[in-house]
Coordinates of C-alpha atoms and ligand atoms in Angstrom, one line a residue:
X1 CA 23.4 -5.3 -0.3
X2 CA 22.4 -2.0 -1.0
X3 CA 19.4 0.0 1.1
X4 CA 18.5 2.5 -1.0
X5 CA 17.5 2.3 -4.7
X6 CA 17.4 -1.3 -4.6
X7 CA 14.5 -1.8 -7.6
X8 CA 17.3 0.2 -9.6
X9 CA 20.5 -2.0 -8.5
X10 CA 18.8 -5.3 -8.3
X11 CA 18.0 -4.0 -12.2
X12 CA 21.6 -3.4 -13.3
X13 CA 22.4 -7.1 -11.7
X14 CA 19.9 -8.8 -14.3
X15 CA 21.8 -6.1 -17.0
X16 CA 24.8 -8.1 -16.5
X17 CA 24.0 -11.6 -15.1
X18 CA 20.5 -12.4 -16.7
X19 CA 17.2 -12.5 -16.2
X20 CA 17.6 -15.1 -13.0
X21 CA 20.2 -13.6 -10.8
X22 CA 21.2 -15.9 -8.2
X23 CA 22.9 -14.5 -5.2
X24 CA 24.7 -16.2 -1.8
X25 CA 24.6 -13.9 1.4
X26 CA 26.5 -15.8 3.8
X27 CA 24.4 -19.1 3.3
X28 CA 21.2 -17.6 2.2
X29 CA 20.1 -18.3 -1.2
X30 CA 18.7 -15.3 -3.0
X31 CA 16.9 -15.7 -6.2
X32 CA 16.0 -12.1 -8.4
X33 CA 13.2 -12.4 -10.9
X34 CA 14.1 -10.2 -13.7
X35 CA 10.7 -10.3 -15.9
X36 CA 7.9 -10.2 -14.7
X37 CA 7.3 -13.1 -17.4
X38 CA 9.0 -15.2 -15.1
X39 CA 7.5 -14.2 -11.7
X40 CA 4.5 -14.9 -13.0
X41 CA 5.9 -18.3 -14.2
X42 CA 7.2 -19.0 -10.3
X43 CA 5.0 -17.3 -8.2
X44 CA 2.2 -17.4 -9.6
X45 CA 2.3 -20.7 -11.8
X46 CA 3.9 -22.3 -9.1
X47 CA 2.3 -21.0 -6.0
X48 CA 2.1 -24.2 -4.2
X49 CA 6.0 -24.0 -3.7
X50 CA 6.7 -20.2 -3.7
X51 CA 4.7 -18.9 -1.1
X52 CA 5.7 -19.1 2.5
X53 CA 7.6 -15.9 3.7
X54 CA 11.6 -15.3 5.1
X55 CA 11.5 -14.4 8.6
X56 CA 14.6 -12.0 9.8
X57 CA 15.3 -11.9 13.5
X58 CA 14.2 -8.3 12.9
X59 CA 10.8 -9.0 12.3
X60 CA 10.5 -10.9 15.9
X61 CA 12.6 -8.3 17.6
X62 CA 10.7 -5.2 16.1
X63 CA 7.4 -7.1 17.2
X64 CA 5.6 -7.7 14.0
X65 CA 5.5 -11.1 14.0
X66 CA 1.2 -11.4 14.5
X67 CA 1.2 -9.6 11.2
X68 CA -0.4 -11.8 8.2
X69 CA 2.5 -10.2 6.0
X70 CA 5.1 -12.6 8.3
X71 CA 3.2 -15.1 9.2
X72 CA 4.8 -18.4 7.2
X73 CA 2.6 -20.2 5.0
X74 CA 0.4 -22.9 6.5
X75 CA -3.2 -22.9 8.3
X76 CA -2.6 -19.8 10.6
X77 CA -1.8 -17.9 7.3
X78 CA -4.7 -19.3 5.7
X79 CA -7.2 -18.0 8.5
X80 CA -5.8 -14.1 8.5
X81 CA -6.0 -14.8 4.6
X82 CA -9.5 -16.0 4.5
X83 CA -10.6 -13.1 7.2
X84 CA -9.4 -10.8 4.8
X85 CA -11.0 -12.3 1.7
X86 CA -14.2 -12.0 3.8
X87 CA -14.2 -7.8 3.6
X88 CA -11.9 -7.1 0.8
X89 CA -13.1 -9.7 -1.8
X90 CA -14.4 -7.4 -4.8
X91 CA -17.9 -7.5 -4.0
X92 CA -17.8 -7.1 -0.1
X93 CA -15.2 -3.9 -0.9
X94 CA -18.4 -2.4 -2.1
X95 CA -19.9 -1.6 0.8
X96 CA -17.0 0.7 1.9
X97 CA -18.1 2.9 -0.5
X98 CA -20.5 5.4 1.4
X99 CA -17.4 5.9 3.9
X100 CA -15.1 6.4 1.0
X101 CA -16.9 9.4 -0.7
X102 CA -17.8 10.8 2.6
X103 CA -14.2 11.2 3.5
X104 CA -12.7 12.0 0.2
X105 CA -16.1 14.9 0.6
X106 CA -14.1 16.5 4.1
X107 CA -10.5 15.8 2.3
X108 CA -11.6 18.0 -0.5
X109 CA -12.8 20.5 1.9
X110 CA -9.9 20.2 4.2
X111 CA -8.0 20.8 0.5
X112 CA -9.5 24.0 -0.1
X113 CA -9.3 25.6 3.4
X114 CA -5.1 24.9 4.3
X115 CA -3.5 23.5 0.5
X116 CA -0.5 24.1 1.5
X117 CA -1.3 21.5 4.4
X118 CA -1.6 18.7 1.4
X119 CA 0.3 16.2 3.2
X120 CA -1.7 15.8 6.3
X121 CA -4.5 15.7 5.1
X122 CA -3.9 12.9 2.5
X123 CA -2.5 11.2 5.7
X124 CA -5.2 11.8 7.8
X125 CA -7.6 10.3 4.6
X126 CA -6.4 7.4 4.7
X127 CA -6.1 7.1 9.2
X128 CA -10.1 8.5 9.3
X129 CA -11.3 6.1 6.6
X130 CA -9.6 3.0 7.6
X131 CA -10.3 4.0 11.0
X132 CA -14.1 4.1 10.5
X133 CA -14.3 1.1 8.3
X134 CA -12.3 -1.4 10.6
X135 CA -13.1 -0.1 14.3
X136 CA -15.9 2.2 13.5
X137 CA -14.3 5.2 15.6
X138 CA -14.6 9.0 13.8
X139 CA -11.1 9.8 14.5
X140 CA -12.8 13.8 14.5
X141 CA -14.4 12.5 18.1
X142 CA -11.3 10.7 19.5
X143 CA -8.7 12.2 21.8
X144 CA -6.0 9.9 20.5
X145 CA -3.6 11.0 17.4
X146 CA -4.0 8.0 15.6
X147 CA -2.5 9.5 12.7
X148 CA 0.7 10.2 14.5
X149 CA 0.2 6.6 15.9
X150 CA -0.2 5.1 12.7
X151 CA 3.0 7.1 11.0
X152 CA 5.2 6.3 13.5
X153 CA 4.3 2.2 13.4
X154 CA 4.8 2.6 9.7
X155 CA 7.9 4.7 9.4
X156 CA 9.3 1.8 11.7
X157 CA 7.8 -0.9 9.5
X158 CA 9.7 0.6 6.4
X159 CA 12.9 1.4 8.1
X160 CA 13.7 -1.8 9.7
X161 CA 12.8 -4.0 7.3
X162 CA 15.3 -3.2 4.5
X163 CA 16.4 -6.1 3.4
X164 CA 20.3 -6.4 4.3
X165 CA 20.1 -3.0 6.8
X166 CA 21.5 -5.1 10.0
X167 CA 24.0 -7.8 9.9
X168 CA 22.0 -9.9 12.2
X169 CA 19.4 -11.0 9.2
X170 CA 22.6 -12.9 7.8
X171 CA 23.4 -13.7 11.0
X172 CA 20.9 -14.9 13.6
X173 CA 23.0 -15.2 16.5
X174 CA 23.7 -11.6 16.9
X175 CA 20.4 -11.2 18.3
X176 CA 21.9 -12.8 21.8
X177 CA 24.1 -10.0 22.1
X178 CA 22.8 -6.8 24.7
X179 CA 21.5 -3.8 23.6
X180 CA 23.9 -1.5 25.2
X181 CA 27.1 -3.5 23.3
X182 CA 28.6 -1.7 20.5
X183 CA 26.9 -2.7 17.1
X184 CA 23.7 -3.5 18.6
X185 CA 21.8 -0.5 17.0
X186 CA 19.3 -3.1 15.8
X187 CA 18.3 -3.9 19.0
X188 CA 17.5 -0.4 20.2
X189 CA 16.0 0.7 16.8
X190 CA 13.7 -3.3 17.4
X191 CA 12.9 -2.2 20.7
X192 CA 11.6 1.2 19.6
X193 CA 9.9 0.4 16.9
X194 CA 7.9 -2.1 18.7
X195 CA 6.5 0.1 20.9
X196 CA 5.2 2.1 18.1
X197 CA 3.8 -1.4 16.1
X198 CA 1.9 -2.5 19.3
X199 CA 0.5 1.1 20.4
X200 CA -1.0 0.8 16.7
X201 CA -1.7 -2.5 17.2
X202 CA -3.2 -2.4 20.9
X203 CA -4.9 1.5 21.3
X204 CA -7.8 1.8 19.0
X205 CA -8.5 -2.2 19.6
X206 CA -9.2 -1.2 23.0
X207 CA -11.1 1.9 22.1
X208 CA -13.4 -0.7 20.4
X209 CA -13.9 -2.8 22.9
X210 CA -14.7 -0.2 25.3
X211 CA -17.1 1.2 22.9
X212 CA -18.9 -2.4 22.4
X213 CA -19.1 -3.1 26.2
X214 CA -20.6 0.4 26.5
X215 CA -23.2 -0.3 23.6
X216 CA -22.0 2.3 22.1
X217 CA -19.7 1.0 18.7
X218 CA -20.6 1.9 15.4
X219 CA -20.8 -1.3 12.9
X220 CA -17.4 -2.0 11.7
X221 CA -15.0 -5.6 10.8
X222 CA -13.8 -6.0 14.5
X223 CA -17.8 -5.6 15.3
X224 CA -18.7 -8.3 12.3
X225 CA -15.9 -10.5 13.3
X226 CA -16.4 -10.6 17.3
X227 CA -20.4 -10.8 16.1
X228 CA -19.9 -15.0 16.0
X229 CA -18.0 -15.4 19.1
X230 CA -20.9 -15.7 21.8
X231 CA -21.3 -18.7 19.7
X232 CA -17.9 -20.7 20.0
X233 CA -16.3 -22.6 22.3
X234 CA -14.0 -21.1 24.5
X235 CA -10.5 -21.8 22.7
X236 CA -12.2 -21.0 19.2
X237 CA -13.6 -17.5 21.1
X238 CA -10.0 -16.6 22.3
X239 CA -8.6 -17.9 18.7
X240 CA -11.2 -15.6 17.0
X241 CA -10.4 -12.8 19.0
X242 CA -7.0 -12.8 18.4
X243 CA -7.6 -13.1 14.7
X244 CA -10.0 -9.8 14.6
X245 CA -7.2 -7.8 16.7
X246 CA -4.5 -9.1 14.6
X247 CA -6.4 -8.5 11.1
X248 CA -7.7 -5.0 12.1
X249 CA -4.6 -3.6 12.3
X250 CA -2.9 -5.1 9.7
X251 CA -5.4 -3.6 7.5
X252 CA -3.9 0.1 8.6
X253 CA -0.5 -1.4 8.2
X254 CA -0.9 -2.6 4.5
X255 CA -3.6 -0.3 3.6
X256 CA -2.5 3.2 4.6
X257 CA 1.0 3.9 3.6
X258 CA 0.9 2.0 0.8
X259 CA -2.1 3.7 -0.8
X260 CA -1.0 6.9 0.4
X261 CA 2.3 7.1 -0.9
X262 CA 0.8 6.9 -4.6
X263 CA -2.2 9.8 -3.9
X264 CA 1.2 11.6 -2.9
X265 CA 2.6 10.9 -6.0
X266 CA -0.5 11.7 -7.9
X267 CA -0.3 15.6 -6.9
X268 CA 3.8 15.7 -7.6
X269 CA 2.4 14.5 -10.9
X270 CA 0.2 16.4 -11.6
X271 CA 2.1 19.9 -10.7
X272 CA 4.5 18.5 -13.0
X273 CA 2.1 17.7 -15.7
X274 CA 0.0 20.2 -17.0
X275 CA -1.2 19.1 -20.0
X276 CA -2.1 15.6 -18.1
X277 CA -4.1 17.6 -15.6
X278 CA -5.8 19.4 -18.5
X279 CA -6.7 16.7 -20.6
X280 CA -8.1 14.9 -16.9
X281 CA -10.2 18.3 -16.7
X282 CA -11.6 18.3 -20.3
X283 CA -12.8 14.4 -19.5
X284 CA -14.4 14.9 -16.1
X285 CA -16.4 18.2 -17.4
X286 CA -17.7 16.2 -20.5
X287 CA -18.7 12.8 -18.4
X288 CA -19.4 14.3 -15.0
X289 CA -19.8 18.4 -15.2
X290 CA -20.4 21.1 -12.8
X291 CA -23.2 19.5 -10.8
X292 CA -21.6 16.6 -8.7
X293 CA -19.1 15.0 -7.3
X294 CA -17.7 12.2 -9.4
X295 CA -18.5 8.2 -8.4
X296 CA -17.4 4.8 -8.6
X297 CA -20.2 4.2 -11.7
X298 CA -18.2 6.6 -13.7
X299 CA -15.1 4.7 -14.0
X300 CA -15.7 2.9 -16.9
X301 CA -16.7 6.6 -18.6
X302 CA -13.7 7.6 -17.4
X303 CA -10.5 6.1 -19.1
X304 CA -7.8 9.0 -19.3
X305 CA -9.1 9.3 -15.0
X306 CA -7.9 5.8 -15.0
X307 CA -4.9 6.1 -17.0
X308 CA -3.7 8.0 -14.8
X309 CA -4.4 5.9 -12.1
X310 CA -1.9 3.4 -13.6
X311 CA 0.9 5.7 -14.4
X312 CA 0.9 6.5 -10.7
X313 CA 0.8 3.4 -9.9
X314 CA 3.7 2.6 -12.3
X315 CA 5.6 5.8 -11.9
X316 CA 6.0 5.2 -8.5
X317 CA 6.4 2.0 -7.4
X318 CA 5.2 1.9 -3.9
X319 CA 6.5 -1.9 -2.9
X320 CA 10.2 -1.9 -5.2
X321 CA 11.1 -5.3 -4.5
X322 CA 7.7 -6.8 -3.3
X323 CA 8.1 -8.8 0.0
X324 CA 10.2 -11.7 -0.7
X325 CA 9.0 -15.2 -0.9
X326 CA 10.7 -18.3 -0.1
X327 CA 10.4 -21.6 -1.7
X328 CA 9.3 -24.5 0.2
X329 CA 10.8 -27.4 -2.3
X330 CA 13.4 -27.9 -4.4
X331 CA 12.5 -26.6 -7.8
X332 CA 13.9 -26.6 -11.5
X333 CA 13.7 -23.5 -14.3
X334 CA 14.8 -23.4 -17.8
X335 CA 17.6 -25.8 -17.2
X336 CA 18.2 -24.4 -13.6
X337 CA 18.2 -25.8 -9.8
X338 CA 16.6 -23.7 -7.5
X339 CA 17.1 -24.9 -3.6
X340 CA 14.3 -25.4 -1.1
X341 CA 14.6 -22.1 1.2
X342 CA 16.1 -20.0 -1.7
X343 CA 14.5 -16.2 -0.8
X344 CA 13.0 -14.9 -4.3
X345 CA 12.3 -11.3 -4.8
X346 CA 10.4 -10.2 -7.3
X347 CA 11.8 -6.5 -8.5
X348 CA 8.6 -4.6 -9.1
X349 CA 10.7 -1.7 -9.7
X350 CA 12.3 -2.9 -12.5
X351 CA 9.0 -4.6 -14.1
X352 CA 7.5 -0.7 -13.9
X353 CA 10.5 0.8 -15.7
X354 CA 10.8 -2.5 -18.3
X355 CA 11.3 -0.8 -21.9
X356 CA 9.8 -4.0 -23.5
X357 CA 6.7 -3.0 -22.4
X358 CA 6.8 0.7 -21.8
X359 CA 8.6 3.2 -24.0
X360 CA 10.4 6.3 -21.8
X361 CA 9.6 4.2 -19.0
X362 CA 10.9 7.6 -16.7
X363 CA 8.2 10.0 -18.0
X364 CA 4.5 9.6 -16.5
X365 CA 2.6 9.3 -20.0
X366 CA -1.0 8.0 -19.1
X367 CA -1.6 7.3 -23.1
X368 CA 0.8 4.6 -22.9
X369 CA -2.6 2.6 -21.3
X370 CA -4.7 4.0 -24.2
X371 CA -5.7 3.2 -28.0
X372 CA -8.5 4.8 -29.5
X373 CA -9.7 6.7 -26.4
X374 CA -10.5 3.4 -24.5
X375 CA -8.0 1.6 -22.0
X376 CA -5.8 -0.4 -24.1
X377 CA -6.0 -4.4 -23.1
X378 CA -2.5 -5.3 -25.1
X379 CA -0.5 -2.8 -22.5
X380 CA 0.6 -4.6 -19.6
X381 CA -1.5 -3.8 -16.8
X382 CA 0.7 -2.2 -13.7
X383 CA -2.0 -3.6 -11.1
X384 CA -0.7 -7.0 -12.4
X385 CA 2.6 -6.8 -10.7
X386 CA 2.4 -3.7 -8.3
X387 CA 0.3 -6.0 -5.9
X388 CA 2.5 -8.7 -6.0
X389 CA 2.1 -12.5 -6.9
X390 CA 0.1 -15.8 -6.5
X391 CA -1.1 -17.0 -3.0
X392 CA 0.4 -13.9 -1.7
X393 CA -0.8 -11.0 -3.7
X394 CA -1.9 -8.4 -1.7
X395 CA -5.7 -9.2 -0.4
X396 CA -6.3 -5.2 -0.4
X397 CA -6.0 -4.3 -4.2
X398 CA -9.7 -4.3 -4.8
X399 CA -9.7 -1.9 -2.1
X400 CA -6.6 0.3 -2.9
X401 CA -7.6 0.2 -6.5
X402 CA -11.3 1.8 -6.1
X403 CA -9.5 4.3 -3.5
X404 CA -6.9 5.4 -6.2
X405 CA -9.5 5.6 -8.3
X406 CA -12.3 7.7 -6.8
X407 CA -9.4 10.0 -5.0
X408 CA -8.0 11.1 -8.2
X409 CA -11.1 11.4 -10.0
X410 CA -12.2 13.8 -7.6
X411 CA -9.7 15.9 -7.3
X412 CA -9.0 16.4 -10.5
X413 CA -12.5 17.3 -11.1
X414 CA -12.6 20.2 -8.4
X415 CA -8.7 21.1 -8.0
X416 CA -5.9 22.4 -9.7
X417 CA -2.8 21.6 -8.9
X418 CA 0.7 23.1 -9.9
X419 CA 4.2 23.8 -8.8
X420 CA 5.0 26.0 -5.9
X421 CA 6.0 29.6 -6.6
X422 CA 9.0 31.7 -5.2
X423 CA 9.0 35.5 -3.5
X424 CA 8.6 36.3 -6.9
X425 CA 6.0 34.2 -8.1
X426 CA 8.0 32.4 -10.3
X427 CA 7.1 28.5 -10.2
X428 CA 9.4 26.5 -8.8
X429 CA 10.9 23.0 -10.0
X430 CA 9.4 20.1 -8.1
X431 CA 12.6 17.2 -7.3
X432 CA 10.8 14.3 -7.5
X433 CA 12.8 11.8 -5.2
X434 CA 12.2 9.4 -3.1
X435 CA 12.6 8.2 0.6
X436 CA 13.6 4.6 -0.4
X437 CA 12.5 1.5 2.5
X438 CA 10.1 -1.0 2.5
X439 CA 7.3 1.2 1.2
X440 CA 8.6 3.9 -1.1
X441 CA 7.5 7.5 -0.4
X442 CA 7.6 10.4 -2.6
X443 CA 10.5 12.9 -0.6
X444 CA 8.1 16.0 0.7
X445 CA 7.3 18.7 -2.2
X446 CA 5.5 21.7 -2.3
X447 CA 2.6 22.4 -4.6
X448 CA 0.0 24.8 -5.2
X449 CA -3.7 23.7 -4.6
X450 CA -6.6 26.0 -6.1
X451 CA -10.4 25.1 -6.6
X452 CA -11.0 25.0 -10.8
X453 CA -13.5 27.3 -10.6
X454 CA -16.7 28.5 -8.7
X455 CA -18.7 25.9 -9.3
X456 CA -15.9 23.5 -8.3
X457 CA -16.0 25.4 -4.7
X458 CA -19.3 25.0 -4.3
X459 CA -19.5 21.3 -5.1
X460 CA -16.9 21.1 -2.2
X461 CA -18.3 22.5 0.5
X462 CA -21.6 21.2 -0.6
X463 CA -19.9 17.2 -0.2
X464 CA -18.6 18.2 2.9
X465 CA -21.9 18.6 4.3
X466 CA -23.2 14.9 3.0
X467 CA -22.9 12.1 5.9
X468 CA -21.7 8.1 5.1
X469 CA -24.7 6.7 7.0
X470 CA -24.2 3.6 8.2
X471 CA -22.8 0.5 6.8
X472 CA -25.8 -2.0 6.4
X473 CA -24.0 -4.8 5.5
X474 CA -21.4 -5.3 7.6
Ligands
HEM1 C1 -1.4 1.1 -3.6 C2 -1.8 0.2 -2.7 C3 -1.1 -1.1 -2.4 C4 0.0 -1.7 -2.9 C5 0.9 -1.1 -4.0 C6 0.2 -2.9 -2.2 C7 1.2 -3.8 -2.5 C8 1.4 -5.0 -1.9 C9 2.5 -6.0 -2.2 C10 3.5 -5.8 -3.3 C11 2.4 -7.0 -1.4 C12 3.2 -8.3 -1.3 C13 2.6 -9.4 -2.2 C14 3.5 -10.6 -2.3 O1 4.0 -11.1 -1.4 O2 3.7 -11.0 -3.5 C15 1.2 -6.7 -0.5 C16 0.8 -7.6 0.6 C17 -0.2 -7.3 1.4 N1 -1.0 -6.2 1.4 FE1 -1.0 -4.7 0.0 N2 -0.8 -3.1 -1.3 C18 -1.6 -2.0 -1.3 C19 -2.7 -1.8 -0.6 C20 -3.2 -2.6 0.4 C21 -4.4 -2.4 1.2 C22 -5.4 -1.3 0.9 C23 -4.5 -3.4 2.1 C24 -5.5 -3.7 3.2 C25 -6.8 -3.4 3.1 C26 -3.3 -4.3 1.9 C27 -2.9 -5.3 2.7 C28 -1.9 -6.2 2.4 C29 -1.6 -7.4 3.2 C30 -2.3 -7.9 4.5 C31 -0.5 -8.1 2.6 C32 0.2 -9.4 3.0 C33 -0.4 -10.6 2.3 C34 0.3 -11.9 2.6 O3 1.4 -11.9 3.0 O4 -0.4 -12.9 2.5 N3 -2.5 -3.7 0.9 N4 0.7 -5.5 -0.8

């Protein structure tokens, strides 16, 4: 099984196979969806039998077994589920928003003083946002790196769950054998890496608490979830506040990375993309001009702004394979048995780079989602496969998607980007690879950041000096 570029090999097998590839490693039945007709036809048609999860040895060994993500189908997946729904639904994602323009405000401004600095400060974005909105901590005010935190827990998350990267996911009973014996690198990469899940897991939990007990917690979901529990009995309490610890930080494990990668994308695309980035420019100055920051309410004025949100989103296909489901029943398609346990992976790679539905499927052309200057309903929607299917489809996309959104309409409308330059001030070529895993990141680039104009300046430091207030409905 191959660990890198696996959206692109898992393609080539449907090539020559078929659109149902069906494959046996070592006893374990894998099943690869190669349309996205057909996942929709299985996982989300059929949801009631394609939705509990595969759970490697890895995943207990490397200590993320509490997240939702793993967590097999049944009534304690229901619960993280339905805590989720209760903040993310796309009405309650609304009030997030005061949070969101106030950081994307000091991102713009942390833009303008170090460019060159791009990276962190898309990666801090997302740690201070998701920081504020789940635990209520200013990251600014806390001694802790929880960026660092946060990257490590990730970059572990991606790493060690590549499907096929250690024998002992075909092959349970490695797991007995120590750590020190030859050929037990997964143990020692587990073990490491579940330090770095729990700190992410554990630190700013406590932080909270500390903060509550002192009075002193800003209004956040743990506070809203541990709100009800002076009210339960004392096994529902205990329950309750395992769920809020447990759903907290998944939203930093699903929400950061994930979203992050594509923002990272967005400015590789845009260096390489001039004549995206002008039309972008010509758009925001007619609908929003030099006076203000553009806004959620502007998205439907907007359509190239979210064109471009969709190429990303295509272009770079953040989850390539998904995260597997496995089938709880027997099951039968066009004229084929599929076994009960049979792992299916739905190649979201390969439905992003599918010629039937868009033409030079390697080129980042956000006109492919337009006709007449208005997004274009016949085009396949990326957000309709990037996020995955049925009972399992990602409970964050309202969120992501407003996110993506508002980030690239904002900086688009105060920044230009383009490609780095040499000693000679030549512009450089940008290599747009990838670090392949479970999350795909864009490899680290270079680019050149530069307000539009002075206007564009002023409007920066201006939103930098605006505060979220506080969330009233949480
Ligand atoms: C560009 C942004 C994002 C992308 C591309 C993305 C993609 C995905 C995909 C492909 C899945 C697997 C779905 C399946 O099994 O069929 C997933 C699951 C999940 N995502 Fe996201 N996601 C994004 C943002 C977020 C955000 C912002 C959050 C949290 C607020 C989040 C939380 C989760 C969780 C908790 C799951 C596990 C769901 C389950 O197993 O029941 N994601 N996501």
């Amino acid at each position: 099984m191959p660990t890198t570029n696996m959206g692109a090999h898992y393609a080539q097998l449907v090539e020559k196979y078929g659109d149902l590839v069906y494959l046996d490693a070592f006893g374990q039945p894998i099943l690869i969806l190669g349309t996205h007709e057909i996942a929709v036809d299985l996982l989300d048609k059929r949801s009631s039998k394609y939705s509990d999860r595969a759970i490697s040895p890895i995943v207990q060994l490397g200590g993320f077994d509490w997240v939702v993500v793993f967590i097999r189908y049944g009534p304690l997946w229901r619960r993280h589920r339905r805590a989720f729904h209760r903040f993310f639904n796309p009405n309650a994602v609304k009030q997030f928003r005061p949070i969101q323009r106030d950081h994307i405000g000091h991102f713009l401004t942390n833009l303008l003083s170090t460019p060159d600095d791009f990276s962190e400060h898309i990666r801090h974005l997302f740690t201070a946002t998701i920081m504020r909105i789940t635990y209520g901590l200013n990251i600014a005010e806390e001694d802790e790196d929880y960026a660092t935190i946060a990257e490590e827990a990730l970059s572990a998350f991606s790493d060690l769950l590549v499907p096929g990267k250690y024998l002992v996911e075909l092959f349970p009973s490695l797991r007995k054998i120590p750590a020190w014996f030859p050929g037990a690198q997964f143990k020692r990469d587990a073990a490491e890496g579940k330090k770095a899940v729990y700190r992410i897991r554990d630190t700013p939990w406590e932080r909270t608490l500390k903060l509550i007990r002192e009075g002193t917690a800003e209004p956040s979901i743990t506070t809203a979830m541990l709100d009800r529990i002076p009210t339960l009995p004392a096994q529902e309490a205990s329950d309750e506040e395992e769920l809020t610890k447990y759903i907290t930080a998944a939203v930093y494990g699903g929400g950061a990375d994930t979203t992050l990668a594509t923002i990272h994308a967005l400015f590789m695309l845009m260096a390489k993309y001039p004549e995206v980035q002008e039309k972008a420019h010509a758009e925001l100055d007619k609908v929003v001009g030099p006076n203000r920051l553009p806004d959620f309410s502007d998205e439907t004025a907007l359509p190239y702004i979210s064109a471009i949100a969709k190429e990303c989103i295509r272009w770079h296909t953040v989850v390539p394979l998904g995260i597997p489901h496995k089938l709880t029943e027997d099951d039968e398609y066009r004229g084929y048995f599929i076994p009960k346990g049979t792992v299916v992976v739905a190649n979201i790679w390969h439905y992003s780079h599918d010629e039937r539905h868009y033409h030079n499927p390697h080129e980042f052309i956000p006109e492919r989602f337009l006709k007449n200057g208005q997004l274009d309903p016949d085009v396949l929607d990326p957000t309709n496969f990037a996020f995955g299917y049925g009972r399992r489809i990602c409970p964050g996309r309202h969120f992501a998607e407003g996110s993506l959104f508002l980030i690239a309409a904002s900086v688009l409308h105060t920044l230009s980007v383009s490609p780095p330059v040499d000693e000679n001030g030549v512009p450089m070529d940008i290599d747009c690879g990838v670090v392949s895993g479970v999350i795909a990141y864009p490899e680290p680039f270079k680019c050149t950041i530069k307000p539009r104009a002075p206007w564009a300046e002023a409007l920066i430091l201006a939103s930098s000096h605006q505060d979220a207030g506080t969330k009233e409905n949480l």
